[in-house]
Amino acid sequence: MATYKLNINKKMYEVEAEPDTPLLWVIRDKVGLKGTKFGCGAAHCGVCTILFNGFPIKSCTLAVAAVTPEIEITTIESTDFKNLKVVQDAWTKVQAPQCGYCQSGQILTAVSLLNQNPTPSDADINTAMTAVLCRCGTYPRIKKAIKTASQELNA
Amino acid sequence: MKRRDFLQIAGVSGLGLMLGCTSSGNKVQSANAEDVELSHFVFIDTNGVVTILNHKPELGQGVYQAIPMIIAEELEVDIHKINIIQSLADKEKYGNQGIGGSTSVRRGYTELRKIGATGRILLIQAAANQWQCSVSECSASNGSVSRNGSKVKLSYGELVIAASQLEVPKEVELKKSADFKILGKPTLRQDIPMKVKGEAVFGLDVELDNMLYASVERTPYMFGAVDSYNKEAIEALPGIVSTSILKTDLFGKPRQGVAILSEDYFTAYKARKQLKIEWTAIPEVYDDAKIFGAFHKEKSKKPTAQRNKNKDKTTLSNQVDTISAEYECPYEAHSPMEPMNATVWVKKDSTVEAWLPTQNGQSARGSIAEITGIQKENITINVTFLGGGFGRRSLQDFAIEAAHLSNETKRPVKVVWSREDDTNAGPFRPATLNVFKAGFDSQKNLTSFSNHIIAQIIGHQWPGADLTKIGGGTYEGAYWGYNFANYTQAGTTVQLPVPIWYWRSVYSSTNCFVNESFVDEVANHMGMDSIDFRLKHMKDERATTLINTIRKQSNWDNPAPREFKGVAFAHVFGSYSAQVVTVEKSGAGVRIKKVDAVIDCGQTINPDTIEAQIEGSIIMGLTAAYKGGISIQGGKVANSNFDKYELLRINETPEIEVQIMKNDHAPGGIGEPGFPPTPPALGNAIFKATGLRIRKLPMTEVSIT
Ligand code: FES
Ligand code: FES
């Protein structure tokens, strides 16, 4: 066991963990933030996506030992990350989730996309969002929600 | 009743508070108000705040909103102002709470309305008593009762204590559908704000003090028992609390594993790599070729059962020409995004509390009672949100594992399956072989149509099952309403050591593909338009209206240049469903441009949810059509994670347009009817575009983008 300092949603956490523990399980079970989900454990599905300095990363295959306290980690529980609320509201407006399980990963990936490109084309949306699977098939509404959020941001 | 007691009854105390009632989900809390129970489903506090319980598991299909909508309609309350919470699994109070077969709304509709109406009538009676007038002089709306022709009004909060003491009426009058204010209108779902903030509690998110995590190395084959394993070596690893053999069965056959328990999931999971297990009772080893070989052996034999209609010897005697075809469909995994998991706590005081992402909490309650010897009354089942299910979570194996392990340790145990665990274990959507034959007279009129399905039968897996009978569900999705002359459906049951289970739309998921494809082959052989052929052979007006509607919506008769369209139809789970897939040629293959869908599910509850279910079903249908297929090699699943068992991604999703028919027929199902027409409509479009008839899923013979 070693001690790690993690900067999650602008708060410092100190956790004890084996160095090879994936960040996903540290965030979920040691820090106790359950909004980040487990889907495949092998970087195939993207439901475990969180943001590293604003960019999406799959937390299930990233060992906690590779994370430094300088990295700003954002999870779905953040209350003030840039444009997260706008995107969440757009998601609610178009009623995007079905079971909802993949949606933390979807939303954070979309927030990162919109922060880099506030007016994404269909192709831009496809490229960014292809990383996250949804077995319920909410993709048409995810597209709609991203466009709704984009309009909101550019209003 | 005080709010605290009420919350406990409703299973939302402590940890459970998060289940349906987070800070954002629970919009209204009135201070100093007393909650009064009007029925097991309806509580109104003395300030007039209404709480309605949803008693069915929510896995994305929208019952969390739809069930309270039905009750609220008759109760005459504002749907946007009520609290919704999830009930416990308790048969005595809520009746059957299992979900499957798209039945929650269609089977519960009238009963749920009566529950709301009973509340309304009691509240009106309480007002009439207070005003000393007759009930016919009073009417209820928007959470209060008014005296007709006057401004006098009493809120439900003011009436509820008196109402709760009145005798419950035996007969209640239900509203006319023309007077509906809630049903049939798109309504925002209360579970969605929780789901976009990561606050909704799924099974995997349950956290209890002193909880152990379990990761289980199950038989890598379809069945099998543990003979021995290196227990001491594993238990010596750092962080391992204990290990044990899980002596579990499935369909009367051992399907065991070694469970490793730790204070955290990853430690338990990682230790599995060091396990050395001797397996025994491994069934005969099958792979894809041997499985389909077993099906093909049955082709020439007498089927287990068959049914016939429109027998007509004269027509048959004119038969001069036949066509035949064979279709194969693979096993599929449910693969909900949330892998199987369960948390069970067998407490030292001989009570049990469980937190389950289950489609059938009552069945889990029964199994836990058997395992622990504890009476059902002392077993509390909290139903969490489910991260998808598609039928998988109606089997309770995950809950049974957690119950065994908590019973042994007397600590709360959360069993977590990895994605590979989830895919490898199945049970799978049945693989099938269908053999078709159609006959024609010299004028190319259809003289006979026969379909023979050869597959494993879900109900035949239990020991002692009657193998001579095949239920009508085996043919579901192969439209029996076609008035073909000499129409036969036959079925042959095959016994294989591969476990199978209900999967979204069950046998319809393959039957509709094979039948609607062969129907197209017949139409093509006769030189008829696919839609004209179907219309000519159906009588049911709802079916023909639906087909005419999709014809128009999809621009069937005027395709754009280079566009090709395929159609398919299903009448399943109480609803009518038709789709047209439009493709264009792209290199040697096709590109899917659009999927048009029309659904007639009778009276609608929340049309926005219906649209979402159809969209999702189409996407799952495209996945099954050209990406899916569980492959079995050497008795084991060969594609157990999403790199090899691929799901459709957003960039592969075509434009989808859904139209919902408006009528007031009884409500039909919506979770499943959107699936069956998608694969055949795609196959039929591909045939038109390329001339290639695809008779095997997944469609790998042609490139599809
Ligand atoms: S759980 Fe991390 S990509 Fe699937
Ligand atoms: S909403 Fe269920 S997996 Fe995406």
Tab-separated table of C-alpha atoms in Angstrom, chain B residues 223-597:
chain	number	residue	atom	x	y	z
B	223	PHE	CA	-21.405	-25.405	-16.403
B	224	GLY	CA	-19.002	-27.151	-14.059
B	225	ALA	CA	-18.108	-27.757	-10.427
B	226	VAL	CA	-15.042	-26.932	-8.367
B	227	ASP	CA	-13.144	-30.012	-7.287
B	228	SER	CA	-10.369	-28.214	-5.439
B	229	TYR	CA	-8.345	-24.991	-5.456
B	230	ASN	CA	-5.273	-23.485	-3.839
B	231	LYS	CA	-7.173	-22.014	-0.900
B	232	GLU	CA	-4.239	-21.473	1.436
B	233	ALA	CA	-2.090	-19.720	-1.139
B	234	ILE	CA	-4.876	-17.315	-2.058
B	235	GLU	CA	-5.827	-16.565	1.515
B	236	ALA	CA	-2.185	-15.752	2.265
B	237	LEU	CA	-2.217	-12.927	-0.280
B	238	PRO	CA	-2.314	-9.426	1.194
B	239	GLY	CA	-5.803	-8.010	1.618
B	240	ILE	CA	-7.692	-11.268	1.122
B	241	VAL	CA	-10.255	-11.822	3.871
B	242	SER	CA	-11.547	-15.231	2.885
B	243	THR	CA	-12.288	-17.542	-0.027
B	244	SER	CA	-14.908	-20.196	-0.588
B	245	ILE	CA	-16.475	-22.460	-3.152
B	246	LEU	CA	-19.793	-21.118	-4.375
B	247	LYS	CA	-21.886	-24.234	-4.776
B	248	THR	CA	-24.435	-22.715	-7.105
B	249	ASP	CA	-26.596	-24.386	-9.724
B	250	LEU	CA	-28.311	-23.262	-12.856
B	251	PHE	CA	-31.207	-25.274	-14.273
B	252	GLY	CA	-30.324	-28.109	-11.933
B	253	LYS	CA	-26.728	-28.360	-13.118
B	254	PRO	CA	-23.692	-27.187	-11.181
B	255	ARG	CA	-22.383	-23.821	-12.224
B	256	GLN	CA	-19.864	-23.145	-9.512
B	257	GLY	CA	-16.969	-20.873	-8.812
B	258	VAL	CA	-14.422	-19.809	-6.254
B	259	ALA	CA	-15.260	-16.570	-4.471
B	260	ILE	CA	-12.524	-14.298	-3.193
B	261	LEU	CA	-13.517	-11.736	-0.591
B	262	SER	CA	-11.650	-8.589	0.244
B	263	GLU	CA	-12.238	-5.124	1.675
B	264	ASP	CA	-12.023	-3.725	-1.844
B	265	TYR	CA	-12.982	-4.997	-5.273
B	266	PHE	CA	-9.691	-4.732	-7.108
B	267	THR	CA	-7.752	-6.731	-4.509
B	268	ALA	CA	-10.273	-9.561	-4.785
B	269	TYR	CA	-10.354	-9.394	-8.568
B	270	LYS	CA	-6.571	-9.347	-8.910
B	271	ALA	CA	-6.144	-12.395	-6.703
B	272	ARG	CA	-8.181	-14.449	-9.174
B	273	LYS	CA	-5.197	-14.550	-11.509
B	274	GLN	CA	-3.359	-16.689	-8.954
B	275	LEU	CA	-6.118	-19.219	-8.531
B	276	LYS	CA	-5.442	-22.811	-9.489
B	277	ILE	CA	-8.756	-24.593	-9.770
B	278	GLU	CA	-9.491	-28.207	-10.624
B	279	TRP	CA	-12.837	-28.290	-12.414
B	280	THR	CA	-15.139	-31.242	-12.608
B	281	ALA	CA	-18.602	-31.979	-14.046
B	282	ILE	CA	-17.746	-30.064	-17.195
B	283	PRO	CA	-20.385	-30.709	-19.847
B	284	GLU	CA	-19.672	-32.021	-23.306
B	285	VAL	CA	-17.679	-29.350	-25.117
B	286	TYR	CA	-19.498	-27.531	-27.920
B	287	ASP	CA	-18.517	-24.881	-30.397
B	288	ASP	CA	-20.475	-22.952	-33.014
B	289	ALA	CA	-20.077	-25.583	-35.716
B	290	LYS	CA	-21.186	-28.417	-33.468
B	291	ILE	CA	-24.148	-26.412	-32.162
B	292	PHE	CA	-25.492	-25.607	-35.624
B	293	GLY	CA	-24.644	-29.154	-36.675
B	294	ALA	CA	-26.972	-30.374	-33.936
B	295	PHE	CA	-29.725	-28.106	-35.280
B	296	HIS	CA	-29.261	-29.245	-38.875
B	297	LYS	CA	-29.595	-32.888	-37.823
B	298	GLU	CA	-33.190	-32.149	-36.821
B	299	LYS	CA	-34.276	-30.714	-40.163
B	300	SER	CA	-35.492	-33.930	-41.663
B	301	LYS	CA	-37.046	-35.279	-38.477
B	302	LYS	CA	-40.585	-34.834	-37.265
B	303	PRO	CA	-40.875	-31.567	-35.316
B	304	THR	CA	-41.715	-31.562	-31.613
B	305	ALA	CA	-44.894	-29.598	-32.282
B	306	GLN	CA	-46.617	-27.737	-35.043
B	307	ARG	CA	-49.660	-25.631	-35.823
B	308	ASN	CA	-51.483	-25.102	-39.089
B	309	LYS	CA	-54.033	-22.690	-40.450
B	310	ASN	CA	-55.930	-22.106	-43.691
B	311	LYS	CA	-55.616	-25.757	-44.694
B	312	ASP	CA	-56.813	-25.951	-48.262
B	313	LYS	CA	-56.225	-29.125	-50.257
B	314	THR	CA	-57.492	-27.703	-53.530
B	315	THR	CA	-55.000	-24.852	-53.476
B	316	LEU	CA	-52.246	-27.228	-52.508
B	317	SER	CA	-53.043	-29.560	-55.390
B	318	ASN	CA	-52.282	-26.686	-57.768
B	319	GLN	CA	-48.801	-26.223	-56.328
B	320	VAL	CA	-46.251	-26.537	-59.122
B	321	ASP	CA	-43.277	-24.649	-57.792
B	322	THR	CA	-41.553	-24.203	-54.413
B	323	ILE	CA	-38.756	-22.152	-52.901
B	324	SER	CA	-36.987	-22.928	-49.667
B	325	ALA	CA	-34.379	-21.313	-47.465
B	326	GLU	CA	-32.476	-21.839	-44.243
B	327	TYR	CA	-31.662	-19.073	-41.781
B	328	GLU	CA	-29.231	-19.110	-38.854
B	329	CYS	CA	-29.095	-16.747	-35.888
B	330	PRO	CA	-26.420	-16.817	-33.181
B	331	TYR	CA	-26.506	-16.626	-29.404
B	332	GLU	CA	-26.431	-13.104	-28.008
B	333	ALA	CA	-25.420	-11.722	-24.625
B	334	HIS	CA	-27.551	-9.111	-22.866
B	335	SER	CA	-24.531	-6.992	-21.987
B	336	PRO	CA	-26.195	-4.257	-19.986
B	337	MET	CA	-23.613	-1.541	-19.345
B	338	GLU	CA	-23.773	-2.264	-15.609
B	339	PRO	CA	-22.346	-5.757	-15.125
B	340	MET	CA	-24.186	-8.135	-12.796
B	341	ASN	CA	-23.770	-7.355	-9.118
B	342	ALA	CA	-25.653	-7.675	-5.843
B	343	THR	CA	-25.318	-6.627	-2.227
B	344	VAL	CA	-26.794	-8.828	0.485
B	345	TRP	CA	-26.472	-8.553	4.232
B	346	VAL	CA	-27.483	-11.538	6.327
B	347	LYS	CA	-27.542	-9.958	9.760
B	348	LYS	CA	-26.741	-11.599	13.082
B	349	ASP	CA	-30.332	-11.042	14.248
B	350	SER	CA	-31.582	-13.406	11.504
B	351	THR	CA	-32.915	-10.724	9.240
B	352	VAL	CA	-31.674	-9.945	5.763
B	353	GLU	CA	-31.438	-6.740	3.826
B	354	ALA	CA	-30.499	-6.771	0.152
B	355	TRP	CA	-29.860	-4.076	-2.432
B	356	LEU	CA	-30.385	-5.483	-5.855
B	357	PRO	CA	-30.396	-4.220	-9.425
B	358	THR	CA	-32.986	-6.865	-10.192
B	359	GLN	CA	-35.861	-7.344	-12.606
B	360	ASN	CA	-37.472	-9.687	-10.114
B	361	GLY	CA	-36.922	-8.792	-6.471
B	362	GLN	CA	-39.616	-11.160	-5.276
B	363	SER	CA	-37.876	-14.122	-6.843
B	364	ALA	CA	-34.619	-13.023	-5.199
B	365	ARG	CA	-36.458	-12.775	-1.879
B	366	GLY	CA	-37.607	-16.372	-2.257
B	367	SER	CA	-34.139	-17.620	-3.127
B	368	ILE	CA	-32.544	-15.747	-0.236
B	369	ALA	CA	-35.111	-17.269	2.119
B	370	GLU	CA	-34.169	-20.740	0.896
B	371	ILE	CA	-30.436	-20.147	1.226
B	372	THR	CA	-30.541	-18.571	4.667
B	373	GLY	CA	-33.529	-20.348	6.182
B	374	ILE	CA	-34.860	-16.921	7.160
B	375	GLN	CA	-38.575	-16.197	6.673
B	376	LYS	CA	-39.516	-13.905	3.826
B	377	GLU	CA	-41.114	-11.411	6.240
B	378	ASN	CA	-37.648	-10.803	7.660
B	379	ILE	CA	-36.038	-10.227	4.286
B	380	THR	CA	-36.082	-6.686	2.936
B	381	ILE	CA	-35.346	-6.235	-0.741
B	382	ASN	CA	-34.378	-2.740	-1.858
B	383	VAL	CA	-34.511	-2.374	-5.609
B	384	THR	CA	-31.855	-0.007	-6.927
B	385	PHE	CA	-31.766	1.556	-10.352
B	386	LEU	CA	-30.650	-0.965	-12.980
B	387	GLY	CA	-27.931	-0.092	-15.481
B	388	GLY	CA	-29.838	-1.905	-18.214
B	389	GLY	CA	-31.224	-5.415	-18.090
B	390	PHE	CA	-32.791	-6.542	-21.383
B	391	GLY	CA	-34.054	-9.644	-19.588
B	392	ARG	CA	-30.777	-10.663	-17.951
B	393	ARG	CA	-31.683	-9.371	-14.530
B	394	SER	CA	-34.815	-11.507	-14.308
B	395	LEU	CA	-32.485	-14.400	-13.435
B	396	GLN	CA	-31.315	-14.012	-9.819
B	397	ASP	CA	-27.948	-15.821	-9.894
B	398	PHE	CA	-26.057	-12.680	-8.836
B	399	ALA	CA	-28.293	-12.215	-5.770
B	400	ILE	CA	-27.985	-15.895	-4.884
B	401	GLU	CA	-24.186	-15.660	-4.904
B	402	ALA	CA	-24.198	-12.638	-2.592
B	403	ALA	CA	-26.687	-14.360	-0.278
B	404	HIS	CA	-24.447	-17.430	0.071
B	405	LEU	CA	-21.376	-15.329	0.776
B	406	SER	CA	-23.054	-13.050	3.295
B	407	ASN	CA	-24.630	-16.053	4.969
B	408	GLU	CA	-21.141	-17.516	5.432
B	409	THR	CA	-19.492	-14.316	6.654
B	410	LYS	CA	-22.465	-12.547	8.307
B	411	ARG	CA	-21.090	-9.349	6.810
B	412	PRO	CA	-22.618	-7.314	4.005
B	413	VAL	CA	-21.217	-8.707	0.741
B	414	LYS	CA	-21.241	-7.059	-2.644
B	415	VAL	CA	-20.567	-9.442	-5.511
B	416	VAL	CA	-19.216	-7.649	-8.576
B	417	TRP	CA	-18.926	-9.391	-11.945
B	418	SER	CA	-16.336	-8.238	-14.433
B	419	ARG	CA	-17.433	-7.643	-18.020
B	420	GLU	CA	-15.905	-10.969	-19.009
B	421	ASP	CA	-17.711	-12.720	-16.149
B	422	ASP	CA	-20.944	-11.152	-17.350
B	423	THR	CA	-20.533	-12.196	-20.985
B	424	ASN	CA	-19.065	-15.650	-20.359
B	425	ALA	CA	-21.836	-16.822	-18.088
B	426	GLY	CA	-24.720	-15.919	-20.365
B	427	PRO	CA	-27.387	-17.197	-20.289
B	428	PHE	CA	-27.771	-16.247	-23.918
B	429	ARG	CA	-30.471	-15.362	-26.383
B	430	PRO	CA	-31.127	-18.742	-28.054
B	431	ALA	CA	-29.353	-19.502	-31.297
B	432	THR	CA	-31.712	-20.754	-33.999
B	433	LEU	CA	-32.014	-22.533	-37.327
B	434	ASN	CA	-35.156	-21.892	-39.354
B	435	VAL	CA	-36.170	-23.860	-42.402
B	436	PHE	CA	-38.719	-22.279	-44.744
B	437	LYS	CA	-40.633	-23.519	-47.691
B	438	ALA	CA	-43.231	-21.759	-49.839
B	439	GLY	CA	-45.251	-23.132	-52.748
B	440	PHE	CA	-46.839	-21.465	-55.764
B	441	ASP	CA	-49.316	-22.394	-58.474
B	442	SER	CA	-48.727	-21.850	-62.152
B	443	GLN	CA	-49.985	-18.254	-61.820
B	444	LYS	CA	-47.388	-17.640	-59.074
B	445	ASN	CA	-50.069	-17.427	-56.390
B	446	LEU	CA	-48.908	-18.530	-52.957
B	447	THR	CA	-50.197	-22.039	-52.188
B	448	SER	CA	-48.355	-22.841	-48.943
B	449	PHE	CA	-45.967	-21.310	-46.444
B	450	SER	CA	-44.125	-23.242	-43.778
B	451	ASN	CA	-41.625	-22.298	-41.125
B	452	HIS	CA	-39.758	-24.747	-38.926
B	453	ILE	CA	-37.796	-23.341	-35.994
B	454	ILE	CA	-35.107	-25.563	-34.521
B	455	ALA	CA	-33.673	-24.241	-31.275
B	456	GLN	CA	-33.286	-24.700	-27.570
B	457	ILE	CA	-36.451	-23.858	-25.656
B	458	ILE	CA	-35.987	-21.708	-22.561
B	459	GLY	CA	-38.617	-23.581	-20.541
B	460	HIS	CA	-37.064	-26.959	-21.375
B	461	GLN	CA	-33.917	-26.293	-19.360
B	462	TRP	CA	-35.345	-27.115	-15.943
B	463	PRO	CA	-35.127	-30.738	-14.833
B	464	GLY	CA	-38.410	-32.525	-15.385
B	465	ALA	CA	-39.648	-30.110	-18.052
B	466	ASP	CA	-42.197	-31.504	-20.502
B	467	LEU	CA	-40.154	-31.715	-23.675
B	468	THR	CA	-43.124	-32.647	-25.826
B	469	LYS	CA	-44.725	-29.204	-25.614
B	470	ILE	CA	-43.642	-25.965	-27.221
B	471	GLY	CA	-45.376	-22.756	-26.150
B	472	GLY	CA	-46.732	-20.239	-28.635
B	473	GLY	CA	-44.039	-17.793	-27.522
B	474	THR	CA	-41.531	-19.857	-29.487
B	475	TYR	CA	-43.155	-18.595	-32.692
B	476	GLU	CA	-43.697	-15.017	-31.507
B	477	GLY	CA	-42.559	-12.443	-34.022
B	478	ALA	CA	-43.379	-14.696	-36.976
B	479	TYR	CA	-46.655	-13.000	-37.860
B	480	TRP	CA	-49.401	-15.613	-37.610
B	481	GLY	CA	-51.938	-13.074	-38.822
B	482	TYR	CA	-50.859	-13.468	-42.458
B	483	ASN	CA	-53.673	-15.298	-44.194
B	484	PHE	CA	-51.357	-17.541	-46.220
B	485	ALA	CA	-52.957	-20.705	-47.560
B	486	ASN	CA	-51.657	-23.873	-45.901
B	487	TYR	CA	-49.678	-21.882	-43.345
B	488	THR	CA	-47.594	-24.008	-40.942
B	489	GLN	CA	-45.355	-23.188	-38.021
B	490	ALA	CA	-43.378	-26.047	-36.539
B	491	GLY	CA	-40.864	-26.211	-33.727
B	492	THR	CA	-38.185	-28.675	-32.687
B	493	THR	CA	-36.586	-28.534	-29.276
B	494	VAL	CA	-32.877	-29.277	-29.005
B	495	GLN	CA	-31.066	-30.007	-25.758
B	496	LEU	CA	-27.610	-28.465	-25.517
B	497	PRO	CA	-25.390	-27.688	-22.546
B	498	VAL	CA	-25.512	-23.961	-23.254
B	499	PRO	CA	-27.717	-21.925	-20.915
B	500	ILE	CA	-30.221	-19.628	-22.597
B	501	TRP	CA	-32.526	-16.932	-21.303
B	502	TYR	CA	-35.075	-14.235	-22.136
B	503	TRP	CA	-33.427	-11.472	-24.146
B	504	ARG	CA	-35.060	-8.313	-25.411
B	505	SER	CA	-38.111	-9.469	-27.430
B	506	VAL	CA	-37.155	-13.138	-26.766
B	507	TYR	CA	-37.846	-15.462	-29.755
B	508	SER	CA	-39.207	-12.478	-31.702
B	509	SER	CA	-35.643	-11.228	-31.910
B	510	THR	CA	-34.846	-14.043	-34.341
B	511	ASN	CA	-38.288	-15.069	-35.599
B	512	CYS	CA	-39.076	-11.672	-37.039
B	513	PHE	CA	-35.751	-11.540	-38.860
B	514	VAL	CA	-36.098	-14.936	-40.473
B	515	ASN	CA	-39.814	-14.727	-41.250
B	516	GLU	CA	-39.951	-11.195	-42.531
B	517	SER	CA	-36.887	-11.954	-44.661
B	518	PHE	CA	-38.482	-15.064	-46.142
B	519	VAL	CA	-41.779	-13.224	-46.662
B	520	ASP	CA	-39.726	-10.828	-48.768
B	521	GLU	CA	-38.213	-13.746	-50.655
B	522	VAL	CA	-41.731	-14.944	-51.426
B	523	ALA	CA	-42.893	-11.490	-52.537
B	524	ASN	CA	-39.816	-11.196	-54.715
B	525	HIS	CA	-40.413	-14.621	-56.238
B	526	MET	CA	-43.953	-13.540	-57.086
B	527	GLY	CA	-42.689	-10.259	-58.516
B	528	MET	CA	-44.673	-8.281	-55.964
B	529	ASP	CA	-43.787	-5.158	-54.037
B	530	SER	CA	-42.880	-6.031	-50.413
B	531	ILE	CA	-45.514	-3.759	-48.937
B	532	ASP	CA	-48.244	-4.684	-51.424
B	533	PHE	CA	-47.617	-8.345	-50.680
B	534	ARG	CA	-47.952	-7.841	-46.923
B	535	LEU	CA	-51.099	-5.719	-47.271
B	536	LYS	CA	-52.666	-8.328	-49.524
B	537	HIS	CA	-52.152	-10.980	-46.879
B	538	MET	CA	-53.292	-9.192	-43.735
B	539	LYS	CA	-56.757	-8.426	-42.434
B	540	ASP	CA	-56.190	-6.742	-39.065
B	541	GLU	CA	-56.982	-3.091	-39.604
B	542	ARG	CA	-54.432	-1.867	-37.078
B	543	ALA	CA	-51.780	-3.777	-39.002
B	544	THR	CA	-52.778	-2.424	-42.404
B	545	THR	CA	-53.092	1.127	-41.071
B	546	LEU	CA	-49.619	0.811	-39.620
B	547	ILE	CA	-48.148	-0.482	-42.877
B	548	ASN	CA	-49.812	2.284	-44.870
B	549	THR	CA	-48.416	4.809	-42.403
B	550	ILE	CA	-44.848	3.545	-42.696
B	551	ARG	CA	-45.253	3.448	-46.467
B	552	LYS	CA	-45.957	7.157	-46.430
B	553	GLN	CA	-43.468	8.173	-43.769
B	554	SER	CA	-40.584	6.350	-45.416
B	555	ASN	CA	-41.385	7.667	-48.876
B	556	TRP	CA	-41.516	3.999	-49.894
B	557	ASP	CA	-42.891	4.546	-53.350
B	558	ASN	CA	-40.517	7.357	-54.309
B	559	PRO	CA	-37.018	6.474	-53.161
B	560	ALA	CA	-34.320	8.990	-53.965
B	561	PRO	CA	-31.822	7.929	-56.630
B	562	ARG	CA	-29.404	5.267	-55.351
B	563	GLU	CA	-31.608	4.595	-52.306
B	564	PHE	CA	-33.033	1.172	-51.506
B	565	LYS	CA	-35.645	0.401	-48.890
B	566	GLY	CA	-36.547	-2.704	-46.939
B	567	VAL	CA	-39.609	-3.163	-44.762
B	568	ALA	CA	-40.563	-5.457	-41.875
B	569	PHE	CA	-43.503	-5.829	-39.545
B	570	ALA	CA	-44.201	-7.382	-36.155
B	571	HIS	CA	-47.187	-7.749	-33.876
B	572	VAL	CA	-45.605	-8.556	-30.532
B	573	PHE	CA	-46.065	-7.833	-26.817
B	574	GLY	CA	-49.437	-6.230	-27.457
B	575	SER	CA	-48.155	-3.678	-29.965
B	576	TYR	CA	-47.830	-3.325	-33.722
B	577	SER	CA	-44.458	-2.292	-35.043
B	578	ALA	CA	-43.238	-1.608	-38.581
B	579	GLN	CA	-39.957	-0.264	-39.861
B	580	VAL	CA	-38.331	0.701	-43.117
B	581	VAL	CA	-34.559	0.808	-43.428
B	582	THR	CA	-33.139	2.957	-46.209
B	583	VAL	CA	-29.668	2.139	-47.511
B	584	GLU	CA	-27.522	3.373	-50.339
B	585	LYS	CA	-24.799	1.485	-52.143
B	586	SER	CA	-21.346	2.192	-50.847
B	587	GLY	CA	-18.532	0.352	-52.622
B	588	ALA	CA	-19.402	-3.319	-52.600
B	589	GLY	CA	-21.585	-2.849	-49.538
B	590	VAL	CA	-24.206	-0.482	-48.218
B	591	ARG	CA	-24.487	2.536	-45.997
B	592	ILE	CA	-27.511	2.800	-43.731
B	593	LYS	CA	-29.093	6.195	-44.266
B	594	LYS	CA	-32.219	6.104	-42.192
B	595	VAL	CA	-34.521	3.948	-40.142
B	596	ASP	CA	-38.209	4.878	-40.168
B	597	ALA	CA	-40.374	3.379	-37.459
